[in-house]
Amino acid sequence: EPEVTQTPSHQVTQMGQEVILRCVPISNHLYFYWYRQILGQKVEFLVSFYNNEISEKSEIFDDQFSVERPDGSNFTLKIRSTKLEDSAMYFCASTLSGGLSSTDTQYFGPGTRLTVL
Amino acid sequence: RKEVEQDPGPFNVPEGATVAFNCTYSNSASQSFFWYRQDCRKEPKLLMSVYSSGNEDGRFTAQLNRASQYISLLIRDSKLSDSATYLCVVTSTASGTYKYIFGTGTRLKVLA
């Protein structure tokens, strides 16, 4: 079965440092997403990306965050200056047609656990 | 009102029991509905999509009630391996793209 992959699995960084989280979505998928989940809390939408641009973003996705698809396979999330409250699990996901139908499954990667010290 | 609401539980049930979860959503224009399962510290995985006419997959049955804006998940003959958090997911559209909105999840513990 095709899968979404993410690297690294765990990232530890100092407050104020920049981090880049990487994802390889499923190859024929067109819509890409980042979510975060703070330990013990719900999965929160950050951003969706289609056709090389952001299609929607949440209020969490402020100027400290950016996304990029630098080549045909990778999809990255950059946090410019990390804060303690950015510590969370970050999930990448992809879909074929953006949720247009009930058969359009959103596949998640295994996540990157970000710890900001 | 939250966009997607679930009872966080936990629901503690014995093996073999039948258990049902409900989820309500606030946007009447919501398009698609899903149940995901999430194990501790793992990614959400699709359990089943929810169709208007209701659908069944083995021991799992999902129902959608658009008039009352809720979806349900019924698990029959619970197994220990069903212990997980069950996430209700609803898609809504804004500016032409769909956003997947997650509920907080309902935690299920199946006890031996």
PDB file of C-alpha atoms in Angstrom:
ATOM      1  CA  GLU A   1       0.000   0.000   0.000  1.00  0.00           C
ATOM      2  CA  PRO A   2       1.359   3.481  -0.799  1.00  0.00           C
ATOM      3  CA  GLU A   3       2.378   5.514   2.208  1.00  0.00           C
ATOM      4  CA  VAL A   4       3.297   8.995   3.308  1.00  0.00           C
ATOM      5  CA  THR A   5       6.748   9.213   4.851  1.00  0.00           C
ATOM      6  CA  GLN A   6       8.147  11.826   7.203  1.00  0.00           C
ATOM      7  CA  THR A   7      11.616  12.687   8.447  1.00  0.00           C
ATOM      8  CA  PRO A   8      12.959  12.976  11.034  1.00  0.00           C
ATOM      9  CA  SER A   9      10.855  10.914  13.400  1.00  0.00           C
ATOM     10  CA  HIS A  10      12.025  13.041  16.328  1.00  0.00           C
ATOM     11  CA  GLN A  11      13.579  16.497  16.290  1.00  0.00           C
ATOM     12  CA  VAL A  12      14.939  18.253  19.358  1.00  0.00           C
ATOM     13  CA  THR A  13      15.792  21.935  19.041  1.00  0.00           C
ATOM     14  CA  GLN A  14      16.523  24.987  21.125  1.00  0.00           C
ATOM     15  CA  MET A  15      13.984  27.781  21.409  1.00  0.00           C
ATOM     16  CA  GLY A  16      14.519  30.358  18.674  1.00  0.00           C
ATOM     17  CA  GLN A  17      16.072  27.916  16.235  1.00  0.00           C
ATOM     18  CA  GLU A  18      14.666  27.141  12.803  1.00  0.00           C
ATOM     19  CA  VAL A  19      13.451  23.641  12.004  1.00  0.00           C
ATOM     20  CA  ILE A  20      12.399  22.022   8.747  1.00  0.00           C
ATOM     21  CA  LEU A  21      10.124  19.010   8.832  1.00  0.00           C
ATOM     22  CA  ARG A  22      10.049  16.893   5.716  1.00  0.00           C
ATOM     23  CA  CYS A  23       7.364  14.804   4.121  1.00  0.00           C
ATOM     24  CA  VAL A  24       7.057  12.708   0.992  1.00  0.00           C
ATOM     25  CA  PRO A  25       3.358  12.458   0.090  1.00  0.00           C
ATOM     26  CA  ILE A  26       1.866   9.618  -1.938  1.00  0.00           C
ATOM     27  CA  SER A  27       3.168  10.055  -5.462  1.00  0.00           C
ATOM     28  CA  ASN A  28      -0.075  10.630  -7.384  1.00  0.00           C
ATOM     29  CA  HIS A  29      -1.719  12.789  -4.731  1.00  0.00           C
ATOM     30  CA  LEU A  30      -2.321  16.444  -5.431  1.00  0.00           C
ATOM     31  CA  TYR A  31      -3.331  17.934  -2.073  1.00  0.00           C
ATOM     32  CA  PHE A  32      -0.998  18.126   0.891  1.00  0.00           C
ATOM     33  CA  TYR A  33      -1.581  19.040   4.497  1.00  0.00           C
ATOM     34  CA  TRP A  34       0.199  19.684   7.745  1.00  0.00           C
ATOM     35  CA  TYR A  35      -1.416  19.068  11.124  1.00  0.00           C
ATOM     36  CA  ARG A  36      -0.110  19.240  14.628  1.00  0.00           C
ATOM     37  CA  GLN A  37      -1.131  17.403  17.768  1.00  0.00           C
ATOM     38  CA  ILE A  38       0.014  18.596  21.145  1.00  0.00           C
ATOM     39  CA  LEU A  39       0.333  15.657  23.546  1.00  0.00           C
ATOM     40  CA  GLY A  40      -3.080  14.634  24.838  1.00  0.00           C
ATOM     41  CA  GLN A  41      -4.943  17.082  22.630  1.00  0.00           C
ATOM     42  CA  LYS A  42      -6.787  16.991  19.331  1.00  0.00           C
ATOM     43  CA  VAL A  43      -5.361  16.930  15.832  1.00  0.00           C
ATOM     44  CA  GLU A  44      -5.250  20.549  14.633  1.00  0.00           C
ATOM     45  CA  PHE A  45      -5.206  21.650  10.999  1.00  0.00           C
ATOM     46  CA  LEU A  46      -2.320  23.938  10.060  1.00  0.00           C
ATOM     47  CA  VAL A  47      -2.289  24.321   6.294  1.00  0.00           C
ATOM     48  CA  SER A  48      -3.343  22.790   2.998  1.00  0.00           C
ATOM     49  CA  PHE A  49      -1.386  23.081  -0.230  1.00  0.00           C
ATOM     50  CA  TYR A  50      -2.402  22.538  -3.823  1.00  0.00           C
ATOM     51  CA  ASN A  51      -0.922  23.447  -7.159  1.00  0.00           C
ATOM     52  CA  ASN A  52       2.171  24.927  -5.529  1.00  0.00           C
ATOM     53  CA  GLU A  53       0.351  27.318  -3.292  1.00  0.00           C
ATOM     54  CA  ILE A  54      -1.378  27.444   0.059  1.00  0.00           C
ATOM     55  CA  SER A  55      -5.099  26.826  -0.373  1.00  0.00           C
ATOM     56  CA  GLU A  56      -6.075  27.291   3.250  1.00  0.00           C
ATOM     57  CA  LYS A  57      -4.413  27.935   6.577  1.00  0.00           C
ATOM     58  CA  SER A  58      -5.517  28.101  10.178  1.00  0.00           C
ATOM     59  CA  GLU A  59      -4.922  30.843  12.709  1.00  0.00           C
ATOM     60  CA  ILE A  60      -2.116  28.722  14.162  1.00  0.00           C
ATOM     61  CA  PHE A  61      -0.199  29.030  10.878  1.00  0.00           C
ATOM     62  CA  ASP A  62       1.285  32.478  11.484  1.00  0.00           C
ATOM     63  CA  ASP A  63       4.309  34.187   9.937  1.00  0.00           C
ATOM     64  CA  GLN A  64       6.660  31.823  11.755  1.00  0.00           C
ATOM     65  CA  PHE A  65       5.454  28.957   9.574  1.00  0.00           C
ATOM     66  CA  SER A  66       5.991  28.335   5.885  1.00  0.00           C
ATOM     67  CA  VAL A  67       5.519  25.421   3.523  1.00  0.00           C
ATOM     68  CA  GLU A  68       7.248  24.504   0.334  1.00  0.00           C
ATOM     69  CA  ARG A  69       7.291  21.839  -2.312  1.00  0.00           C
ATOM     70  CA  PRO A  70      10.907  22.209  -3.397  1.00  0.00           C
ATOM     71  CA  ASP A  71      10.786  19.371  -5.929  1.00  0.00           C
ATOM     72  CA  GLY A  72       8.332  16.823  -7.290  1.00  0.00           C
ATOM     73  CA  SER A  73       8.302  14.664  -4.207  1.00  0.00           C
ATOM     74  CA  ASN A  74       9.065  16.547  -0.988  1.00  0.00           C
ATOM     75  CA  PHE A  75       6.722  18.778   0.993  1.00  0.00           C
ATOM     76  CA  THR A  76       8.278  20.712   3.858  1.00  0.00           C
ATOM     77  CA  LEU A  77       7.117  22.674   6.888  1.00  0.00           C
ATOM     78  CA  LYS A  78       9.506  25.303   8.207  1.00  0.00           C
ATOM     79  CA  ILE A  79       9.193  26.909  11.611  1.00  0.00           C
ATOM     80  CA  ARG A  80      11.396  29.990  11.567  1.00  0.00           C
ATOM     81  CA  SER A  81      11.948  30.659  15.251  1.00  0.00           C
ATOM     82  CA  THR A  82      10.643  27.871  17.422  1.00  0.00           C
ATOM     83  CA  LYS A  83       8.837  28.500  20.700  1.00  0.00           C
ATOM     84  CA  LEU A  84       8.304  26.135  23.601  1.00  0.00           C
ATOM     85  CA  GLU A  85       4.629  25.840  22.660  1.00  0.00           C
ATOM     86  CA  ASP A  86       5.567  24.506  19.210  1.00  0.00           C
ATOM     87  CA  SER A  87       6.452  21.204  20.888  1.00  0.00           C
ATOM     88  CA  ALA A  88       4.027  18.713  19.369  1.00  0.00           C
ATOM     89  CA  MET A  89       3.669  15.859  16.911  1.00  0.00           C
ATOM     90  CA  TYR A  90       3.478  17.176  13.356  1.00  0.00           C
ATOM     91  CA  PHE A  91       1.648  15.052  10.829  1.00  0.00           C
ATOM     92  CA  CYS A  92       1.799  15.394   7.079  1.00  0.00           C
ATOM     93  CA  ALA A  93      -1.101  14.072   5.017  1.00  0.00           C
ATOM     94  CA  SER A  94      -2.091  13.865   1.379  1.00  0.00           C
ATOM     95  CA  THR A  95      -5.198  13.205  -0.673  1.00  0.00           C
ATOM     96  CA  LEU A  96      -5.921  12.664  -4.316  1.00  0.00           C
ATOM     97  CA  SER A  97      -8.708  15.195  -4.789  1.00  0.00           C
ATOM     98  CA  GLY A  98      -8.837  17.329  -1.683  1.00  0.00           C
ATOM     99  CA  GLY A  99     -11.769  15.765   0.107  1.00  0.00           C
ATOM    100  CA  LEU A 100     -14.209  16.088  -2.742  1.00  0.00           C
ATOM    101  CA  SER A 101     -15.883  12.803  -1.937  1.00  0.00           C
ATOM    102  CA  SER A 102     -16.243  10.289   0.844  1.00  0.00           C
ATOM    103  CA  THR A 103     -13.905   7.979  -0.999  1.00  0.00           C
ATOM    104  CA  ASP A 104     -11.115  10.532  -0.966  1.00  0.00           C
ATOM    105  CA  THR A 105      -9.118   9.177   1.934  1.00  0.00           C
ATOM    106  CA  GLN A 106      -6.596  11.368   3.679  1.00  0.00           C
ATOM    107  CA  TYR A 107      -3.428   9.382   4.322  1.00  0.00           C
ATOM    108  CA  PHE A 108      -1.199  10.411   7.185  1.00  0.00           C
ATOM    109  CA  GLY A 109       2.514  10.040   7.662  1.00  0.00           C
ATOM    110  CA  PRO A 110       3.886   8.609  10.926  1.00  0.00           C
ATOM    111  CA  GLY A 111       4.619  12.091  12.255  1.00  0.00           C
ATOM    112  CA  THR A 112       7.624  14.050  13.487  1.00  0.00           C
ATOM    113  CA  ARG A 113       7.807  14.614  17.214  1.00  0.00           C
ATOM    114  CA  LEU A 114       9.197  18.116  17.737  1.00  0.00           C
ATOM    115  CA  THR A 115      10.610  18.969  21.144  1.00  0.00           C
ATOM    116  CA  VAL A 116      11.587  22.591  21.773  1.00  0.00           C
ATOM    117  CA  LEU A 117      13.830  23.139  24.795  1.00  0.00           C
TER     118      LEU A 117
ATOM    119  CA  ARG B   1     -20.253  25.639  19.311  1.00  0.00           C
ATOM    120  CA  LYS B   2     -17.296  23.488  18.267  1.00  0.00           C
ATOM    121  CA  GLU B   3     -17.162  22.502  14.610  1.00  0.00           C
ATOM    122  CA  VAL B   4     -16.940  18.811  15.464  1.00  0.00           C
ATOM    123  CA  GLU B   5     -17.814  17.510  18.918  1.00  0.00           C
ATOM    124  CA  GLN B   6     -17.207  14.148  20.487  1.00  0.00           C
ATOM    125  CA  ASP B   7     -17.491  12.752  23.983  1.00  0.00           C
ATOM    126  CA  PRO B   8     -13.834  12.260  24.989  1.00  0.00           C
ATOM    127  CA  GLY B   9     -14.637   9.203  27.134  1.00  0.00           C
ATOM    128  CA  PRO B  10     -12.957   6.989  28.106  1.00  0.00           C
ATOM    129  CA  PHE B  11     -15.450   4.273  27.364  1.00  0.00           C
ATOM    130  CA  ASN B  12     -14.380   1.183  29.297  1.00  0.00           C
ATOM    131  CA  VAL B  13     -16.142  -1.905  27.985  1.00  0.00           C
ATOM    132  CA  PRO B  14     -15.626  -5.660  28.438  1.00  0.00           C
ATOM    133  CA  GLU B  15     -14.521  -7.826  25.548  1.00  0.00           C
ATOM    134  CA  GLY B  16     -17.476  -8.853  23.418  1.00  0.00           C
ATOM    135  CA  ALA B  17     -19.541  -5.784  24.258  1.00  0.00           C
ATOM    136  CA  THR B  18     -21.182  -3.485  21.763  1.00  0.00           C
ATOM    137  CA  VAL B  19     -20.260   0.162  22.025  1.00  0.00           C
ATOM    138  CA  ALA B  20     -21.469   3.231  20.151  1.00  0.00           C
ATOM    139  CA  PHE B  21     -19.949   6.661  19.701  1.00  0.00           C
ATOM    140  CA  ASN B  22     -21.639   9.793  18.429  1.00  0.00           C
ATOM    141  CA  CYS B  23     -20.207  12.888  16.866  1.00  0.00           C
ATOM    142  CA  THR B  24     -21.995  16.145  16.072  1.00  0.00           C
ATOM    143  CA  TYR B  25     -20.941  18.767  13.564  1.00  0.00           C
ATOM    144  CA  SER B  26     -21.984  22.380  13.288  1.00  0.00           C
ATOM    145  CA  ASN B  27     -21.685  23.121   9.567  1.00  0.00           C
ATOM    146  CA  SER B  28     -24.784  21.911   7.745  1.00  0.00           C
ATOM    147  CA  ALA B  29     -22.912  22.206   4.439  1.00  0.00           C
ATOM    148  CA  SER B  30     -20.303  19.635   5.493  1.00  0.00           C
ATOM    149  CA  GLN B  31     -19.544  17.349   2.618  1.00  0.00           C
ATOM    150  CA  SER B  32     -17.802  14.149   3.670  1.00  0.00           C
ATOM    151  CA  PHE B  33     -17.543  12.222   6.890  1.00  0.00           C
ATOM    152  CA  PHE B  34     -15.028   9.744   8.219  1.00  0.00           C
ATOM    153  CA  TRP B  35     -14.062   7.762  11.266  1.00  0.00           C
ATOM    154  CA  TYR B  36     -10.360   7.478  11.936  1.00  0.00           C
ATOM    155  CA  ARG B  37      -8.621   5.421  14.562  1.00  0.00           C
ATOM    156  CA  GLN B  38      -5.554   6.682  16.404  1.00  0.00           C
ATOM    157  CA  ASP B  39      -3.363   4.525  18.596  1.00  0.00           C
ATOM    158  CA  CYS B  40      -1.249   6.165  21.278  1.00  0.00           C
ATOM    159  CA  ARG B  41       1.505   8.331  19.751  1.00  0.00           C
ATOM    160  CA  LYS B  42       0.715   7.108  16.255  1.00  0.00           C
ATOM    161  CA  GLU B  43      -0.804   8.716  13.196  1.00  0.00           C
ATOM    162  CA  PRO B  44      -4.571   8.667  12.537  1.00  0.00           C
ATOM    163  CA  LYS B  45      -5.611   5.867  10.204  1.00  0.00           C
ATOM    164  CA  LEU B  46      -8.847   5.685   8.267  1.00  0.00           C
ATOM    165  CA  LEU B  47     -11.311   3.259   9.799  1.00  0.00           C
ATOM    166  CA  MET B  48     -14.177   3.931   7.434  1.00  0.00           C
ATOM    167  CA  SER B  49     -15.891   6.602   5.390  1.00  0.00           C
ATOM    168  CA  VAL B  50     -19.492   7.357   6.314  1.00  0.00           C
ATOM    169  CA  TYR B  51     -22.056   7.285   3.547  1.00  0.00           C
ATOM    170  CA  SER B  52     -25.520   8.821   3.565  1.00  0.00           C
ATOM    171  CA  SER B  53     -27.216   5.440   3.555  1.00  0.00           C
ATOM    172  CA  GLY B  54     -25.023   4.104   6.353  1.00  0.00           C
ATOM    173  CA  ASN B  55     -22.393   1.471   5.849  1.00  0.00           C
ATOM    174  CA  GLU B  56     -20.930  -1.556   7.525  1.00  0.00           C
ATOM    175  CA  ASP B  57     -17.476  -3.085   7.522  1.00  0.00           C
ATOM    176  CA  GLY B  58     -17.330  -6.291   9.517  1.00  0.00           C
ATOM    177  CA  ARG B  59     -17.977  -5.445  13.158  1.00  0.00           C
ATOM    178  CA  PHE B  60     -18.138  -1.705  12.460  1.00  0.00           C
ATOM    179  CA  THR B  61     -21.238   0.208  11.373  1.00  0.00           C
ATOM    180  CA  ALA B  62     -21.328   3.914  10.586  1.00  0.00           C
ATOM    181  CA  GLN B  63     -24.432   6.061  10.254  1.00  0.00           C
ATOM    182  CA  LEU B  64     -24.988   9.610   9.101  1.00  0.00           C
ATOM    183  CA  ASN B  65     -27.938  11.778  10.084  1.00  0.00           C
ATOM    184  CA  ARG B  66     -27.752  14.992   8.100  1.00  0.00           C
ATOM    185  CA  ALA B  67     -30.960  16.432   9.530  1.00  0.00           C
ATOM    186  CA  SER B  68     -29.601  16.225  13.084  1.00  0.00           C
ATOM    187  CA  GLN B  69     -25.991  16.739  12.006  1.00  0.00           C
ATOM    188  CA  TYR B  70     -24.457  13.761  13.670  1.00  0.00           C
ATOM    189  CA  ILE B  71     -22.601  10.638  12.727  1.00  0.00           C
ATOM    190  CA  SER B  72     -22.253   7.484  14.739  1.00  0.00           C
ATOM    191  CA  LEU B  73     -19.960   4.492  14.960  1.00  0.00           C
ATOM    192  CA  LEU B  74     -21.079   1.157  16.353  1.00  0.00           C
ATOM    193  CA  ILE B  75     -18.556  -1.524  17.257  1.00  0.00           C
ATOM    194  CA  ARG B  76     -19.929  -5.018  17.857  1.00  0.00           C
ATOM    195  CA  ASP B  77     -18.152  -7.846  19.656  1.00  0.00           C
ATOM    196  CA  SER B  78     -15.362  -5.572  20.927  1.00  0.00           C
ATOM    197  CA  LYS B  79     -11.823  -6.952  20.877  1.00  0.00           C
ATOM    198  CA  LEU B  80      -8.879  -5.928  23.045  1.00  0.00           C
ATOM    199  CA  SER B  81      -7.246  -4.648  19.864  1.00  0.00           C
ATOM    200  CA  ASP B  82     -10.087  -2.152  19.377  1.00  0.00           C
ATOM    201  CA  SER B  83      -8.668  -0.106  22.264  1.00  0.00           C
ATOM    202  CA  ALA B  84      -7.733   3.226  20.701  1.00  0.00           C
ATOM    203  CA  THR B  85      -9.003   6.758  20.199  1.00  0.00           C
ATOM    204  CA  TYR B  86     -11.692   7.135  17.541  1.00  0.00           C
ATOM    205  CA  LEU B  87     -11.653  10.401  15.646  1.00  0.00           C
ATOM    206  CA  CYS B  88     -14.634  11.862  13.875  1.00  0.00           C
ATOM    207  CA  VAL B  89     -13.574  13.830  10.793  1.00  0.00           C
ATOM    208  CA  VAL B  90     -15.766  16.124   8.724  1.00  0.00           C
ATOM    209  CA  THR B  91     -14.851  18.037   5.601  1.00  0.00           C
ATOM    210  CA  SER B  92     -16.112  21.524   4.958  1.00  0.00           C
ATOM    211  CA  THR B  93     -15.363  23.836   2.121  1.00  0.00           C
ATOM    212  CA  ALA B  94     -14.176  27.407   2.112  1.00  0.00           C
ATOM    213  CA  SER B  95     -12.826  29.228  -0.902  1.00  0.00           C
ATOM    214  CA  GLY B  96     -13.207  26.165  -3.073  1.00  0.00           C
ATOM    215  CA  THR B  97     -11.021  23.730  -1.155  1.00  0.00           C
ATOM    216  CA  TYR B  98     -11.992  21.235   1.477  1.00  0.00           C
ATOM    217  CA  LYS B  99     -10.712  21.288   5.008  1.00  0.00           C
ATOM    218  CA  TYR B 100     -10.684  18.163   7.140  1.00  0.00           C
ATOM    219  CA  ILE B 101     -11.862  19.021  10.644  1.00  0.00           C
ATOM    220  CA  PHE B 102     -11.102  16.626  13.472  1.00  0.00           C
ATOM    221  CA  GLY B 103     -13.041  16.025  16.619  1.00  0.00           C
ATOM    222  CA  THR B 104     -11.169  15.626  19.897  1.00  0.00           C
ATOM    223  CA  GLY B 105     -11.602  11.873  19.706  1.00  0.00           C
ATOM    224  CA  THR B 106     -13.331   9.315  21.897  1.00  0.00           C
ATOM    225  CA  ARG B 107     -11.089   7.000  23.856  1.00  0.00           C
ATOM    226  CA  LEU B 108     -12.101   3.336  24.002  1.00  0.00           C
ATOM    227  CA  LYS B 109     -10.626   0.775  26.377  1.00  0.00           C
ATOM    228  CA  VAL B 110     -11.699  -2.816  25.888  1.00  0.00           C
ATOM    229  CA  LEU B 111     -11.072  -4.805  29.053  1.00  0.00           C
ATOM    230  CA  ALA B 112     -10.314  -8.511  29.295  1.00  0.00           C
TER     231      ALA B 112
END
